[in-house]
Coordinates of N, CA and C in Angstrom, one line a residue:
X1 N 12.1 -60.7 84.3 CA 11.6 -59.7 83.4 C 12.6 -58.5 83.4
X2 N 13.1 -58.2 84.6 CA 14.0 -57.1 84.7 C 15.3 -57.4 83.9
X3 N 15.7 -58.6 84.0 CA 16.9 -59.1 83.3 C 16.8 -58.9 81.8
X4 N 15.6 -59.4 81.3 CA 15.3 -59.3 79.9 C 15.3 -57.8 79.4
X5 N 14.7 -56.9 80.2 CA 14.6 -55.5 79.9 C 16.0 -54.9 79.9
X6 N 16.8 -55.3 80.8 CA 18.2 -54.8 80.9 C 19.0 -55.2 79.7
X7 N 18.8 -56.5 79.3 CA 19.5 -57.0 78.1 C 19.1 -56.2 76.8
X8 N 17.8 -56.0 76.7 CA 17.2 -55.2 75.6 C 17.8 -53.8 75.5
X9 N 17.8 -53.2 76.7 CA 18.3 -51.8 76.7 C 19.7 -51.7 76.4
X10 N 20.5 -52.7 76.9 CA 21.9 -52.7 76.6 C 22.1 -52.9 75.1
X11 N 21.4 -53.8 74.5 CA 21.5 -54.0 73.0 C 21.1 -52.8 72.2
X12 N 20.1 -52.1 72.6 CA 19.7 -50.8 71.9 C 20.8 -49.8 72.1
X13 N 21.4 -49.7 73.3 CA 22.4 -48.7 73.5 C 23.6 -49.0 72.6
X14 N 24.0 -50.3 72.4 CA 25.1 -50.7 71.6 C 24.8 -50.4 70.1
X15 N 23.6 -50.6 69.7 CA 23.2 -50.3 68.3 C 23.2 -48.8 68.1
X16 N 22.7 -48.0 69.0 CA 22.8 -46.5 68.9 C 24.2 -46.0 68.8
X17 N 25.1 -46.6 69.7 CA 26.4 -46.2 69.7 C 27.1 -46.5 68.4
X18 N 26.8 -47.6 67.8 CA 27.4 -48.0 66.5 C 26.9 -47.1 65.4
X19 N 25.6 -46.7 65.5 CA 25.1 -45.8 64.5 C 25.8 -44.4 64.5
X20 N 26.0 -43.9 65.8 CA 26.6 -42.6 65.9 C 28.1 -42.7 65.4
X21 N 28.8 -43.8 65.7 CA 30.2 -43.9 65.2 C 30.2 -43.9 63.7
X22 N 29.2 -44.7 63.1 CA 29.2 -44.8 61.6 C 28.9 -43.4 61.0
X23 N 28.0 -42.6 61.6 CA 27.7 -41.3 61.1 C 28.9 -40.3 61.3
X24 N 29.7 -40.5 62.3 CA 30.8 -39.7 62.5 C 32.0 -40.1 61.7
X25 N 31.9 -41.1 60.9 CA 33.0 -41.5 60.0 C 34.0 -42.4 60.8
X26 N 33.6 -43.0 61.9 CA 34.5 -43.8 62.7 C 34.4 -45.3 62.4
X27 N 33.5 -45.6 61.4 CA 33.3 -47.0 61.0 C 34.6 -47.6 60.5
X28 N 34.9 -48.9 60.7 CA 36.1 -49.5 60.3 C 36.3 -49.4 58.8
X29 N 37.5 -49.2 58.4 CA 37.9 -49.2 57.0 C 38.1 -50.6 56.5
X30 N 38.1 -50.8 55.2 CA 38.5 -52.1 54.6 C 39.9 -52.4 55.0
X31 N 40.2 -53.7 55.2 CA 41.6 -54.1 55.6 C 41.9 -55.4 54.9
X32 N 43.1 -55.8 54.8 CA 43.5 -57.1 54.2 C 42.9 -58.2 55.1
X33 N 42.6 -59.3 54.4 CA 42.0 -60.4 55.2 C 43.1 -61.2 55.9
X34 N 43.6 -60.7 57.0 CA 44.7 -61.4 57.7 C 44.1 -62.4 58.7
X35 N 42.8 -62.4 59.0 CA 42.2 -63.4 59.9 C 41.6 -64.6 59.2
X36 N 41.7 -64.7 57.9 CA 41.2 -65.9 57.3 C 39.7 -66.0 57.3
X37 N 39.0 -65.0 57.0 CA 37.6 -64.9 57.0 C 37.1 -65.3 55.6
X38 N 37.7 -64.7 54.6 CA 37.2 -64.9 53.2 C 37.5 -66.2 52.7
X39 N 36.8 -66.6 51.6 CA 37.1 -67.9 51.0 C 38.5 -68.0 50.5
X40 N 39.0 -69.2 50.3 CA 40.3 -69.5 49.8 C 40.4 -69.4 48.3
X41 N 41.2 -68.5 47.8 CA 41.3 -68.3 46.3 C 42.3 -69.3 45.8
X42 N 42.2 -69.7 44.5 CA 43.2 -70.5 43.9 C 44.5 -69.7 43.9
X43 N 45.7 -70.4 44.0 CA 47.0 -69.7 44.1 C 47.3 -68.9 42.9
X44 N 46.8 -69.2 41.7 CA 47.1 -68.5 40.5 C 46.1 -67.5 40.1
X45 N 45.2 -67.1 41.1 CA 44.1 -66.2 40.8 C 44.5 -64.8 40.5
X46 N 45.7 -64.3 41.0 CA 46.1 -63.0 40.8 C 45.3 -61.9 41.6
X47 N 44.6 -62.4 42.6 CA 43.7 -61.5 43.4 C 44.1 -61.6 44.9
X48 N 43.7 -60.6 45.6 CA 43.8 -60.5 47.1 C 42.6 -60.0 47.7
X49 N 42.3 -60.5 48.9 CA 41.0 -60.1 49.6 C 41.2 -58.8 50.3
X50 N 40.2 -58.0 50.3 CA 40.0 -56.8 51.2 C 38.7 -57.1 51.9
X51 N 38.7 -57.0 53.2 CA 37.5 -57.3 53.9 C 37.0 -56.1 54.7
X52 N 35.7 -56.1 54.8 CA 35.0 -55.1 55.6 C 34.1 -55.8 56.6
X53 N 34.1 -55.4 57.8 CA 33.3 -56.1 58.9 C 32.1 -55.3 59.2
X54 N 30.9 -55.9 59.2 CA 29.7 -55.2 59.6 C 29.3 -55.8 61.0
X55 N 28.1 -55.4 61.5 CA 27.7 -55.8 62.8 C 27.5 -57.3 62.9
X56 N 27.1 -58.0 61.8 CA 26.8 -59.4 61.9 C 27.2 -60.1 60.5
X57 N 28.1 -59.5 59.8 CA 28.5 -60.0 58.5 C 29.9 -59.5 58.1
X58 N 30.4 -60.1 57.1 CA 31.7 -59.6 56.5 C 31.4 -59.5 55.0
X59 N 32.1 -58.5 54.3 CA 32.1 -58.4 52.9 C 33.5 -58.5 52.4
X60 N 33.8 -59.5 51.6 CA 35.1 -59.8 51.1 C 35.1 -59.3 49.6
X61 N 36.1 -58.5 49.3 CA 36.2 -58.0 47.9 C 37.6 -58.5 47.3
X62 N 37.5 -59.2 46.2 CA 38.7 -59.7 45.6 C 39.2 -58.7 44.6
X63 N 40.3 -58.1 44.9 CA 41.0 -57.1 44.1 C 42.1 -57.6 43.3
X64 N 42.3 -57.1 42.1 CA 43.4 -57.5 41.3 C 44.7 -57.0 41.9
X65 N 45.7 -57.8 42.0 CA 47.0 -57.5 42.6 C 47.7 -56.3 41.9
X66 N 47.6 -56.3 40.6 CA 48.4 -55.3 39.8 C 47.7 -54.0 39.8
X67 N 46.4 -54.0 39.6 CA 45.7 -52.7 39.5 C 44.8 -52.3 40.7
X68 N 44.5 -53.2 41.6 CA 43.7 -53.0 42.7 C 42.2 -52.8 42.4
X69 N 41.8 -53.2 41.2 CA 40.4 -53.1 40.9 C 39.6 -54.3 41.4
X70 N 38.4 -54.1 41.8 CA 37.6 -55.2 42.4 C 37.1 -56.1 41.2
X71 N 37.3 -57.4 41.4 CA 36.9 -58.4 40.4 C 35.6 -59.0 40.8
X72 N 35.4 -59.2 42.1 CA 34.1 -59.7 42.6 C 34.0 -59.6 44.1
X73 N 32.8 -59.8 44.6 CA 32.6 -59.6 46.1 C 31.8 -60.8 46.6
X74 N 32.0 -61.0 47.9 CA 31.3 -62.1 48.6 C 30.8 -61.5 50.0
X75 N 29.5 -61.5 50.2 CA 28.9 -61.2 51.5 C 28.8 -62.5 52.2
X76 N 29.3 -62.5 53.5 CA 29.2 -63.7 54.3 C 28.4 -63.3 55.6
X77 N 27.2 -63.8 55.7 CA 26.3 -63.5 56.8 C 25.1 -64.3 56.8
X78 N 24.0 -63.7 57.4 CA 22.8 -64.4 57.5 C 21.6 -63.7 56.9
X79 N 21.8 -62.5 56.5 CA 20.7 -61.7 56.0 C 21.1 -60.9 54.7
X80 N 21.3 -61.5 53.6 CA 21.7 -60.8 52.4 C 20.6 -59.9 51.9
X81 N 21.0 -58.8 51.2 CA 20.0 -57.9 50.6 C 19.6 -58.4 49.3
X82 N 20.3 -59.3 48.7 CA 19.9 -59.9 47.4 C 19.0 -61.0 47.5
X83 N 17.9 -61.0 46.7 CA 16.9 -62.0 46.6 C 16.7 -62.3 45.2
X84 N 17.0 -63.5 44.7 CA 16.9 -63.9 43.3 C 15.5 -63.6 42.7
X85 N 15.5 -63.1 41.5 CA 14.3 -62.9 40.8 C 14.3 -63.7 39.5
X86 N 13.4 -64.6 39.3 CA 13.4 -65.5 38.1 C 13.6 -64.7 36.8
X87 N 13.0 -63.5 36.8 CA 13.0 -62.7 35.5 C 14.4 -62.3 35.2
X88 N 15.4 -62.3 36.1 CA 16.8 -61.9 35.9 C 17.7 -63.1 35.7
X89 N 17.2 -64.3 35.6 CA 18.0 -65.5 35.5 C 18.8 -65.5 34.2
X90 N 20.1 -65.8 34.4 CA 21.1 -65.8 33.3 C 21.6 -67.2 32.9
X91 N 21.7 -68.1 33.9 CA 22.2 -69.4 33.6 C 22.7 -70.1 34.9
X92 N 23.2 -71.3 34.7 CA 23.7 -72.0 35.8 C 25.3 -72.0 35.8
X93 N 25.8 -72.2 37.0 CA 27.3 -72.3 37.1 C 27.7 -72.9 38.4
X94 N 28.9 -72.6 38.9 CA 29.4 -73.2 40.2 C 30.1 -72.1 40.9
X95 N 30.0 -72.2 42.2 CA 30.8 -71.4 43.1 C 31.3 -72.3 44.2
X96 N 32.6 -72.3 44.4 CA 33.2 -73.2 45.4 C 32.8 -74.7 45.2
X97 N 32.6 -75.0 43.9 CA 32.2 -76.4 43.6 C 30.7 -76.7 43.7
X98 N 30.0 -75.7 44.2 CA 28.5 -75.9 44.4 C 27.7 -75.3 43.2
X99 N 26.7 -76.0 42.8 CA 25.8 -75.6 41.7 C 25.1 -74.3 42.2
X100 N 25.0 -73.3 41.3 CA 24.3 -72.1 41.6 C 23.6 -71.7 40.3
X101 N 22.7 -70.7 40.5 CA 21.9 -70.1 39.4 C 22.4 -68.6 39.5
X102 N 22.8 -68.1 38.3 CA 23.3 -66.8 38.2 C 22.2 -65.9 37.7
X103 N 22.1 -64.6 38.3 CA 21.1 -63.7 37.9 C 21.8 -62.4 37.5
X104 N 21.2 -61.6 36.6 CA 21.7 -60.4 36.2 C 21.8 -59.3 37.3
X105 N 22.9 -58.6 37.4 CA 22.9 -57.5 38.4 C 22.2 -56.3 37.7
X106 N 22.0 -55.3 38.5 CA 21.4 -54.1 38.0 C 22.3 -53.5 36.9
X107 N 23.6 -53.5 37.1 CA 24.5 -52.9 36.1 C 24.4 -53.7 34.8
X108 N 24.2 -55.0 34.9 CA 24.0 -55.8 33.7 C 22.7 -55.4 33.0
X109 N 21.7 -55.3 33.8 CA 20.4 -55.0 33.2 C 20.4 -53.6 32.5
X110 N 21.2 -52.7 33.0 CA 21.3 -51.4 32.4 C 22.4 -51.3 31.3
X111 N 23.0 -52.4 31.1 CA 24.0 -52.4 30.0 C 25.4 -51.8 30.4
X112 N 25.6 -51.6 31.7 CA 26.9 -51.0 32.1 C 28.0 -52.0 32.3
X113 N 27.7 -53.3 32.5 CA 28.8 -54.3 32.6 C 28.2 -55.7 32.4
X114 N 29.0 -56.7 32.4 CA 28.6 -58.0 32.3 C 28.5 -58.6 33.7
X115 N 27.6 -58.1 34.5 CA 27.5 -58.5 35.9 C 26.5 -59.6 36.2
X116 N 26.8 -60.3 37.2 CA 25.8 -61.4 37.7 C 26.0 -61.6 39.1
X117 N 25.0 -62.2 39.8 CA 25.1 -62.5 41.2 C 24.3 -63.7 41.5
X118 N 24.6 -64.2 42.7 CA 23.9 -65.5 43.2 C 24.0 -65.5 44.7
X119 N 23.3 -66.4 45.3 CA 23.4 -66.7 46.7 C 23.6 -68.2 46.9
X120 N 24.4 -68.6 47.9 CA 24.6 -70.0 48.2 C 24.8 -70.1 49.7
X121 N 24.3 -71.3 50.2 CA 24.4 -71.5 51.7 C 25.8 -72.0 52.0
X122 N 26.3 -71.5 53.1 CA 27.6 -71.9 53.5 C 27.5 -73.0 54.6
X123 N 28.7 -73.6 54.9 CA 28.7 -74.7 55.8 C 28.3 -74.4 57.2
X124 N 28.4 -73.2 57.6 CA 28.0 -72.8 59.0 C 26.6 -72.3 59.2
X125 N 25.7 -72.6 58.2 CA 24.3 -72.2 58.3 C 24.1 -70.8 57.8
X126 N 25.1 -70.1 57.3 CA 25.0 -68.8 56.8 C 24.8 -68.8 55.3
X127 N 24.9 -67.6 54.8 CA 24.6 -67.4 53.3 C 25.8 -66.6 52.7
X128 N 26.1 -66.9 51.5 CA 27.1 -66.1 50.8 C 26.4 -65.5 49.6
X129 N 26.4 -64.2 49.5 CA 25.9 -63.5 48.3 C 27.2 -63.1 47.5
X130 N 27.2 -63.6 46.3 CA 28.4 -63.4 45.4 C 28.0 -62.6 44.2
X131 N 28.8 -61.5 43.9 CA 28.5 -60.7 42.7 C 29.8 -60.5 42.0
X132 N 29.7 -60.5 40.7 CA 30.9 -60.3 39.8 C 30.5 -59.4 38.7
X133 N 31.5 -58.6 38.3 CA 31.3 -57.7 37.2 C 32.5 -57.7 36.3
X134 N 32.3 -57.6 35.0 CA 33.4 -57.6 34.0 C 33.1 -56.7 32.9
X135 N 34.2 -56.3 32.1 CA 34.0 -55.4 31.0 C 34.0 -56.2 29.7
X136 N 34.4 -57.5 29.7 CA 34.4 -58.3 28.5 C 34.0 -59.7 28.9
X137 N 33.6 -60.5 27.9 CA 33.2 -61.9 28.1 C 34.4 -62.7 28.6
X138 N 35.6 -62.4 28.1 CA 36.8 -63.2 28.5 C 37.1 -62.9 30.0
X139 N 37.0 -61.6 30.4 CA 37.2 -61.3 31.8 C 36.2 -62.0 32.7
X140 N 34.9 -62.0 32.3 CA 33.9 -62.6 33.0 C 34.1 -64.1 33.2
X141 N 34.5 -64.8 32.1 CA 34.7 -66.2 32.1 C 35.9 -66.5 33.1
X142 N 36.9 -65.7 33.0 CA 38.1 -65.9 33.9 C 37.7 -65.8 35.4
X143 N 36.9 -64.8 35.7 CA 36.4 -64.6 37.1 C 35.5 -65.7 37.5
X144 N 34.6 -66.2 36.6 CA 33.7 -67.3 37.0 C 34.5 -68.6 37.2
X145 N 35.6 -68.8 36.5 CA 36.5 -69.9 36.8 C 37.1 -69.9 38.2
X146 N 37.5 -68.7 38.6 CA 38.1 -68.5 39.9 C 37.0 -68.7 41.0
X147 N 35.8 -68.2 40.8 CA 34.7 -68.4 41.7 C 34.4 -69.9 41.9
X148 N 34.4 -70.6 40.8 CA 34.1 -72.0 40.8 C 35.2 -72.8 41.6
X149 N 36.5 -72.4 41.5 CA 37.6 -73.1 42.1 C 37.8 -72.6 43.6
X150 N 37.3 -71.5 44.0 CA 37.6 -71.0 45.4 C 36.9 -71.9 46.4
X151 N 37.3 -71.9 47.6 CA 36.8 -72.7 48.6 C 36.3 -71.9 49.8
X152 N 35.1 -72.2 50.3 CA 34.6 -71.5 51.5 C 35.3 -72.2 52.7
X153 N 35.6 -71.4 53.7 CA 36.3 -71.9 54.9 C 35.3 -72.6 55.8
X154 N 34.1 -72.2 55.8 CA 33.1 -72.7 56.7 C 32.0 -73.4 56.0

């Protein structure tokens, strides 16, 4: 029992320390994906990954090489904040060769962009939450083709 209590107290201390660092602005910045965490993009995608590490997840953002604008994002973890709602269903598609159902993002529902999002299980028992936004149908179609062709590492 003492050992369990000690482990719990240590865990709480680590969580509190992390929260203090995050409040002080010491949280890690985004950095290039040099560790090979993010999915593999097609060679001709014209995108590069920027990754942010959380306590039990990673967020990969695919930025355009020329302008540095975010094309889409991928959350890799076990507890995504997105939960599909049938009322927002837009259609079917593929991500990493897997069949998915796309749902309207909040920005799409508000008419600010052609956004959509989905969730898919990854090979390691985790979940990938994928979101994409575009300003034109052609841009959206191009980004969806990249998402269909990319490959999850796990």
